Short mmCIF file of C-alpha atoms in Angstrom, two decimals:
data_model
loop_
_atom_site.label_atom_id
_atom_site.label_comp_id
_atom_site.label_asym_id
_atom_site.label_seq_id
_atom_site.Cartn_x
_atom_site.Cartn_y
_atom_site.Cartn_z
CA MET A 18 38.02 59.92 92.58
CA LYS A 19 40.81 62.55 91.79
CA SER A 20 43.47 62.08 94.42
CA PRO A 21 46.07 64.56 95.98
CA PRO A 22 49.38 64.16 94.70
CA GLN A 23 51.08 63.30 97.90
CA GLN A 24 48.70 60.24 98.51
CA ALA A 25 49.51 59.27 95.12
CA PHE A 26 53.05 59.57 95.62
CA PRO A 27 53.37 59.04 99.75
CA ASP A 28 57.19 58.72 99.87
CA ARG A 29 57.73 62.01 97.67
CA VAL A 30 59.55 64.55 100.02
CA ALA A 31 58.22 68.23 99.91
CA THR A 32 61.42 70.08 98.54
CA GLY A 33 59.91 73.07 97.32
CA PHE A 34 59.58 76.72 98.90
CA THR A 35 56.13 78.47 98.99
CA LEU A 36 55.74 81.75 96.96
CA LEU A 37 55.42 83.74 100.25
CA GLU A 38 59.09 82.56 101.46
CA LEU A 39 60.57 83.15 98.05
CA SER A 40 59.38 86.64 97.76
CA THR A 41 60.30 87.67 101.36
CA ALA A 42 63.95 86.18 100.62
CA ILE A 43 64.08 87.99 97.35
CA SER A 44 62.83 90.86 99.04
CA LEU A 45 65.56 90.87 102.01
CA MET A 46 68.36 89.96 99.48
CA LEU A 47 67.20 93.26 97.52
CA VAL A 48 67.33 95.42 100.64
CA LEU A 49 71.01 93.50 101.14
CA ALA A 50 71.73 94.35 97.84
CA THR A 51 70.65 98.28 98.23
CA ALA A 52 72.47 98.82 101.34
CA LEU A 53 75.69 97.24 99.95
CA VAL A 54 75.24 99.57 97.11
CA VAL A 55 74.52 102.82 99.74
CA ILE A 56 77.47 101.45 101.69
CA MET A 57 79.79 101.71 98.38
CA GLN A 58 78.51 105.53 97.77
CA GLN A 59 79.31 106.50 101.00
CA HIS A 60 82.56 105.15 101.12
CA LEU A 61 83.28 106.62 97.40
CA THR A 62 82.02 110.22 98.96
CA PHE A 63 84.31 109.75 101.84
CA MET A 64 87.22 108.89 99.62
CA GLU A 65 86.50 111.85 97.20
CA MET A 66 86.53 114.31 100.14
CA ALA A 67 89.66 112.86 101.51
CA GLN A 68 91.04 113.25 97.66
CA ARG A 69 89.62 117.05 97.94
CA GLN A 70 91.65 117.74 101.06
CA LYS A 71 94.97 116.16 99.62
CA PHE A 72 96.54 119.60 98.75
CA LEU A 73 96.34 121.17 102.13
CA THR A 74 97.11 117.74 104.11
CA ASN A 75 100.00 116.72 101.82
CA ASP A 76 101.19 119.04 99.23
CA ALA A 77 101.39 122.36 100.52
CA PRO A 78 103.16 121.33 103.60
CA GLN A 79 105.84 119.89 101.52
CA ILE A 80 105.69 123.16 99.19
CA GLY A 81 105.81 125.22 101.96
CA SER A 82 108.67 123.59 103.82
CA LEU A 83 110.74 123.74 100.51
CA LEU A 84 110.07 127.60 99.93
CA GLY A 85 110.47 128.53 103.37
CA ARG A 86 114.02 126.98 103.52
CA ILE A 87 114.78 128.86 99.99
CA PHE A 88 113.36 132.01 100.70
CA ASN A 89 115.14 132.10 104.16
CA GLN A 90 118.68 131.57 102.66
CA ALA A 91 117.97 134.20 100.14
CA ASP A 92 120.12 137.48 100.59
CA HIS A 93 117.83 139.73 98.63
CA TYR A 94 115.13 138.98 95.97
CA PHE A 95 112.95 140.54 93.28
CA VAL A 96 109.35 139.79 91.92
CA TYR A 97 108.42 139.67 88.33
CA ALA A 98 105.01 139.07 86.10
CA SER A 99 106.88 136.06 84.75
CA HIS A 100 109.45 133.79 84.16
CA ASP A 101 110.42 135.35 80.64
CA SER A 102 110.64 139.21 82.07
CA ALA A 103 112.37 137.79 85.29
CA ILE A 104 115.16 136.64 82.30
CA ALA A 105 114.89 139.52 80.54
CA GLY A 106 115.21 141.59 83.70
CA ASP A 107 112.22 143.73 83.29
CA ALA A 108 111.04 146.40 86.12
CA PRO A 109 110.21 144.33 89.18
CA MET A 110 106.66 144.21 90.85
CA LEU A 111 105.62 144.33 94.43
CA SER A 112 102.48 141.76 94.23
CA GLY A 113 100.61 139.44 92.08
CA GLY A 114 104.21 138.34 90.24
CA LYS A 115 104.36 134.64 88.64
CA ALA A 116 108.17 134.47 89.33
CA VAL A 117 110.62 135.42 91.81
CA ARG A 118 114.48 135.92 91.47
CA LEU A 119 116.51 134.89 94.45
CA PHE A 120 120.07 136.05 95.30
CA PHE A 121 122.16 133.87 97.52
CA TYR A 122 125.71 134.87 98.84
CA ALA A 123 128.07 132.14 98.45
CA THR A 124 131.10 131.32 100.75
CA ASP A 125 133.21 132.32 97.93
CA GLN A 126 131.86 135.83 97.97
CA THR A 127 129.98 135.48 94.59
CA THR A 128 126.36 135.97 94.09
CA LYS A 129 124.28 132.98 93.04
CA GLU A 130 120.86 133.31 91.30
CA ARG A 131 117.98 131.45 91.48
CA LEU A 132 114.34 131.79 90.04
CA ILE A 133 111.50 130.19 91.20
CA ALA A 134 108.25 130.90 88.65
CA VAL A 135 104.79 129.38 87.61
CA ASP A 136 104.75 127.46 84.62
CA SER A 137 101.65 126.98 82.66
CA SER A 138 102.45 125.33 79.75
CA GLY A 139 101.42 121.84 78.31
CA GLY A 140 97.81 122.20 80.00
CA THR A 141 99.30 121.59 83.72
CA THR A 142 100.42 124.51 85.87
CA ARG A 143 103.69 123.81 88.06
CA LEU A 144 105.82 125.66 90.47
CA LYS A 145 109.53 125.03 88.87
CA PHE A 146 112.84 125.93 90.47
CA TYR A 147 115.63 127.27 88.07
CA THR A 148 119.03 127.35 88.03
CA LEU A 149 120.53 130.13 85.64
CA HIS A 150 123.71 129.24 84.14
CA LEU A 151 126.50 131.43 82.91
CA ASP A 152 126.19 130.83 79.02
CA GLY A 153 122.54 131.88 79.29
CA SER A 154 121.18 128.10 79.49
CA GLU A 155 118.86 127.45 82.46
CA THR A 156 118.08 123.93 84.01
CA SER A 157 115.14 123.37 86.08
CA TRP A 158 113.24 121.13 88.50
CA VAL A 159 109.50 120.92 89.57
CA VAL A 160 108.43 121.98 93.02
CA SER A 161 105.20 121.04 92.80
CA ASP A 162 102.57 120.25 89.99
CA LYS A 163 99.45 120.03 92.38
CA ILE A 164 98.87 123.52 92.49
CA SER A 165 96.46 124.97 90.45
CA ASP A 166 98.30 128.59 90.49
CA ALA A 167 100.74 130.69 92.48
CA THR A 168 101.48 134.30 93.02
CA PHE A 169 104.73 136.02 94.81
CA SER A 170 104.71 139.36 96.18
CA ALA A 171 107.21 141.37 98.28
CA SER A 172 105.34 143.45 100.98
CA GLU A 173 106.37 144.78 104.57
CA GLY A 174 109.96 143.34 103.55
CA ILE A 175 109.05 140.14 103.29
CA LEU A 176 108.85 137.64 100.51
CA ALA A 177 105.32 135.82 100.39
CA ALA A 178 104.10 132.88 98.00
CA THR A 179 99.97 132.49 97.90
CA LEU A 180 99.51 129.01 96.29
CA GLN A 181 96.17 127.87 95.32
CA GLY A 182 95.07 124.60 95.32
CA PRO A 183 93.24 122.57 92.71
CA ASN A 184 89.86 122.74 94.72
CA GLY A 185 89.63 126.38 95.51
CA GLU A 186 92.14 126.20 98.28
CA GLU A 187 94.34 129.12 99.31
CA ILE A 188 97.61 129.11 101.55
CA THR A 189 100.29 131.80 101.79
CA TYR A 190 104.05 130.92 103.09
CA SER A 191 106.41 133.93 104.03
CA GLY A 192 110.13 134.15 104.59
CA GLY A 193 112.86 136.10 103.25
CA ALA A 194 113.31 138.35 106.14
CA ARG A 195 117.16 137.77 106.13
CA MET B 23 56.45 53.50 106.11
CA ARG B 24 59.35 55.67 106.82
CA ALA B 25 57.52 59.07 106.34
CA ASN B 26 54.84 57.94 108.80
CA CYS B 27 57.53 56.50 111.57
CA GLN B 28 59.46 59.49 111.37
CA PRO B 29 57.14 62.70 110.74
CA TRP B 30 60.21 65.22 111.70
CA THR B 31 62.30 63.55 108.45
CA ARG B 32 59.04 63.72 106.23
CA TRP B 33 58.93 67.57 107.21
CA GLY B 34 62.49 68.00 107.78
CA ARG B 35 62.97 69.61 104.54
CA LYS B 36 60.07 72.15 105.37
CA ASP B 37 61.72 73.38 108.78
CA GLN B 38 64.90 74.52 106.99
CA HIS B 39 62.55 76.87 104.97
CA GLY B 40 62.84 79.46 107.59
CA SER B 41 66.71 79.35 107.64
CA LEU B 42 67.20 80.96 104.68
CA LEU B 43 65.09 84.19 106.26
CA MET B 44 67.29 83.72 109.12
CA GLU B 45 70.45 83.74 106.89
CA VAL B 46 69.24 86.56 104.92
CA SER B 47 68.55 88.41 108.14
CA LEU B 48 71.80 87.76 109.53
CA ALA B 49 73.49 88.95 106.48
CA LEU B 50 71.56 92.24 106.58
CA GLY B 51 72.75 92.64 110.10
CA LEU B 52 76.09 91.66 109.33
CA ALA B 53 76.06 94.38 106.35
CA VAL B 54 74.61 97.08 108.63
CA ILE B 55 77.18 96.71 111.36
CA VAL B 56 79.96 96.81 108.62
CA ALA B 57 78.46 99.99 107.03
CA LEU B 58 78.41 101.51 110.53
CA ILE B 59 82.19 100.47 111.33
CA ILE B 60 83.09 102.09 107.57
CA MET B 61 81.15 105.13 108.27
CA ARG B 62 83.04 105.44 111.57
CA ALA B 63 86.33 105.30 110.23
CA SER B 64 85.73 107.51 107.22
CA LEU B 65 84.27 110.15 109.59
CA LEU B 66 87.24 109.71 111.71
CA ALA B 67 89.64 109.81 109.08
CA ILE B 68 87.70 112.94 107.45
CA SER B 69 87.96 115.07 111.16
CA GLY B 70 91.42 114.24 111.49
CA ASN B 71 92.05 115.83 108.18
CA GLN B 72 90.01 118.88 109.24
CA TRP B 73 92.96 118.69 111.81
CA THR B 74 95.30 118.32 109.43
CA MET B 75 94.33 121.21 107.09
CA MET B 76 93.97 123.92 110.04
CA GLN B 77 97.35 122.92 111.31
CA THR B 78 98.78 123.44 107.79
CA LEU B 79 97.21 126.92 107.40
CA THR B 80 97.94 128.21 110.88
CA ASP B 81 101.66 126.79 110.51
CA ALA B 82 101.68 128.98 107.28
CA TYR B 83 100.56 132.05 108.65
CA MET B 84 102.80 131.71 111.42
CA THR B 85 105.87 132.11 108.90
CA ARG B 86 104.36 135.16 107.92
CA GLU B 87 104.43 136.30 111.81
CA THR B 88 108.03 134.99 112.06
CA ALA B 89 109.18 136.88 108.78
CA LEU B 90 107.39 140.04 109.91
CA SER B 91 109.11 139.98 113.20
CA ASN B 92 112.80 139.41 112.23
CA ARG B 93 112.26 142.00 109.17
CA THR B 94 110.19 144.85 111.09
CA PRO B 95 112.73 147.76 111.89
CA LEU B 96 113.54 148.03 115.95
CA ALA B 97 112.51 151.50 115.74
CA ASP B 98 108.88 150.57 114.52
CA VAL B 99 108.95 147.63 117.19
CA ILE B 100 109.72 150.04 120.21
CA ALA B 101 107.49 153.05 118.51
CA ASP B 102 104.04 153.90 120.08
CA SER B 103 102.24 152.83 117.14
CA SER B 104 104.40 149.13 117.20
CA PRO B 105 102.82 146.22 115.42
CA TRP B 106 104.08 144.07 118.65
CA PRO B 107 102.75 146.80 121.58
CA ASP B 108 103.63 146.04 125.26
CA TRP B 109 101.36 143.50 126.86
CA ALA B 110 99.27 146.05 128.55
CA SER B 111 98.26 147.86 125.28
CA ARG B 112 98.01 144.51 123.22
CA SER B 113 94.84 143.76 121.07
CA GLU B 114 93.19 141.00 119.12
CA GLN B 115 92.47 141.19 115.34
CA ASN B 116 91.07 138.89 112.83
CA VAL B 117 93.28 137.68 110.19
CA THR B 118 92.45 135.30 107.06
CA LEU B 119 94.55 132.09 107.48
CA GLY B 120 93.52 131.43 103.78
CA LYS B 121 90.94 129.21 102.15
CA MET B 122 89.80 125.33 102.60
CA PRO B 123 88.68 123.22 99.82
CA GLY B 124 85.49 124.68 98.08
CA GLY B 125 86.53 128.43 98.94
CA ARG B 126 85.47 128.51 102.36
CA VAL B 127 87.61 131.38 103.96
CA VAL B 128 89.41 130.67 107.10
CA GLN B 129 89.52 133.06 110.09
CA ALA B 130 91.56 133.25 113.28
CA SER B 131 92.20 135.80 115.88
CA LEU B 132 95.78 137.29 116.06
CA THR B 133 97.24 138.83 119.37
CA ARG B 134 100.70 140.49 119.17
CA PHE B 135 102.72 141.83 122.07
CA ARG B 136 106.08 142.49 122.87
CA ILE B 137 107.82 141.63 126.47
CA ASN B 138 110.98 144.12 127.09
CA ILE B 139 113.82 143.25 128.89
CA PRO B 140 115.73 146.20 129.69
CA GLY B 141 119.70 146.30 129.68
CA ASP B 142 121.53 146.38 132.47
CA PRO B 143 123.98 149.63 132.54
CA ASP B 144 126.41 148.02 134.72
CA SER B 145 127.00 145.25 132.22
CA GLU B 146 129.56 145.40 129.42
CA ALA B 147 127.00 144.98 126.30
CA ASN B 148 124.15 146.76 128.06
CA LEU B 149 121.62 145.01 125.47
CA ASN B 150 117.88 145.84 125.40
CA VAL B 151 116.27 142.84 124.61
CA PHE B 152 112.83 142.48 123.29
CA ARG B 153 110.57 139.42 122.67
CA LEU B 154 107.97 139.70 120.07
CA TYR B 155 105.21 137.22 120.70
CA SER B 156 102.54 136.18 118.07
CA VAL B 157 99.43 134.37 119.22
CA LEU B 158 96.70 132.76 117.23
CA LYS B 159 93.61 131.60 118.60
CA TYR B 160 91.32 129.25 116.08
CA GLN B 161 88.51 126.59 116.18
CA ILE B 162 88.21 123.35 114.91
CA GLY B 163 85.03 122.28 115.52
CA GLU B 164 83.80 122.77 119.23
CA LYS B 165 87.23 123.28 120.34
CA GLU B 166 89.27 126.09 120.64
CA TYR B 167 93.33 125.94 119.83
CA VAL B 168 96.22 128.31 120.46
CA LYS B 169 99.59 128.64 118.35
CA SER B 170 102.34 131.00 119.20
CA ARG B 171 105.80 132.08 117.77
CA SER B 172 108.01 134.60 119.61
CA THR B 173 111.17 136.33 118.14
CA LEU B 174 114.00 137.60 119.83
CA ARG B 175 115.29 141.18 119.15
CA MET B 176 117.94 143.30 120.86
CA GLN B 177 119.77 146.53 120.45
#
């Protein structure tokens, strides 16, 4: 007569799990893993949203503060279609310009000239500040490389810079009412 | 036999089977709690950004108001069709502040008015003083906010 194993090996301890227990445990772990993936995706979505908002929360206020101080110290200004047309002294325009030529009265009774222009060379759009020297050369520094475009306008007696961000943002800073 | 003398030891291993389920359930519960905490933190961060972006847009718009109030000729300021009329003649107008990420246009309500402080004929300077106010009303979520700038002009 065939005996059951536990009778054949009475000292043997049952150490295994039943199929039902294993299936339940694996299912719960799968649910847990799915939940973790969802949490990660949600976190990434929020990170992406925060990144998309970075232009208006971080970059634009810095650019605006800088442009405001520069504009408000300028005595007079002219808006041009581009950096090159500003250098060449072409006819200025009232709106839609990509460069603005700023004139500052210095304490030694001379007039100093500066230029702010949009530079789109090399696949990156930057807002640059140029210092024009007497020998015709120029030096520059980057105001911001976080913009996708910028335009200048001179209407109602004030100078305005409209900045466009990388995600469709648009913001306008004004000044130059001195 | 030992197994027969101590049956709880004999089946002790079997008693631990349920603990795996308990552990997994506990882990699942903890994961849900962590997810909720992270979601709340993220939502708070994003809602704070919304407030900051609106501050950026309204501050930028106010640079225009400040520049215009300084630049507009005084003859225009005190004219009948003044951009900054008397308090009694003030009116609201909708203005565009800019665009949010994604290109959504943001609008607000602007009210301009001026307060006249007439000069004193007996004083030596006899200055007519005008304070030009620009008041911007805008909404963030359910709440309405007001931001104002004023400029002093005199003749």
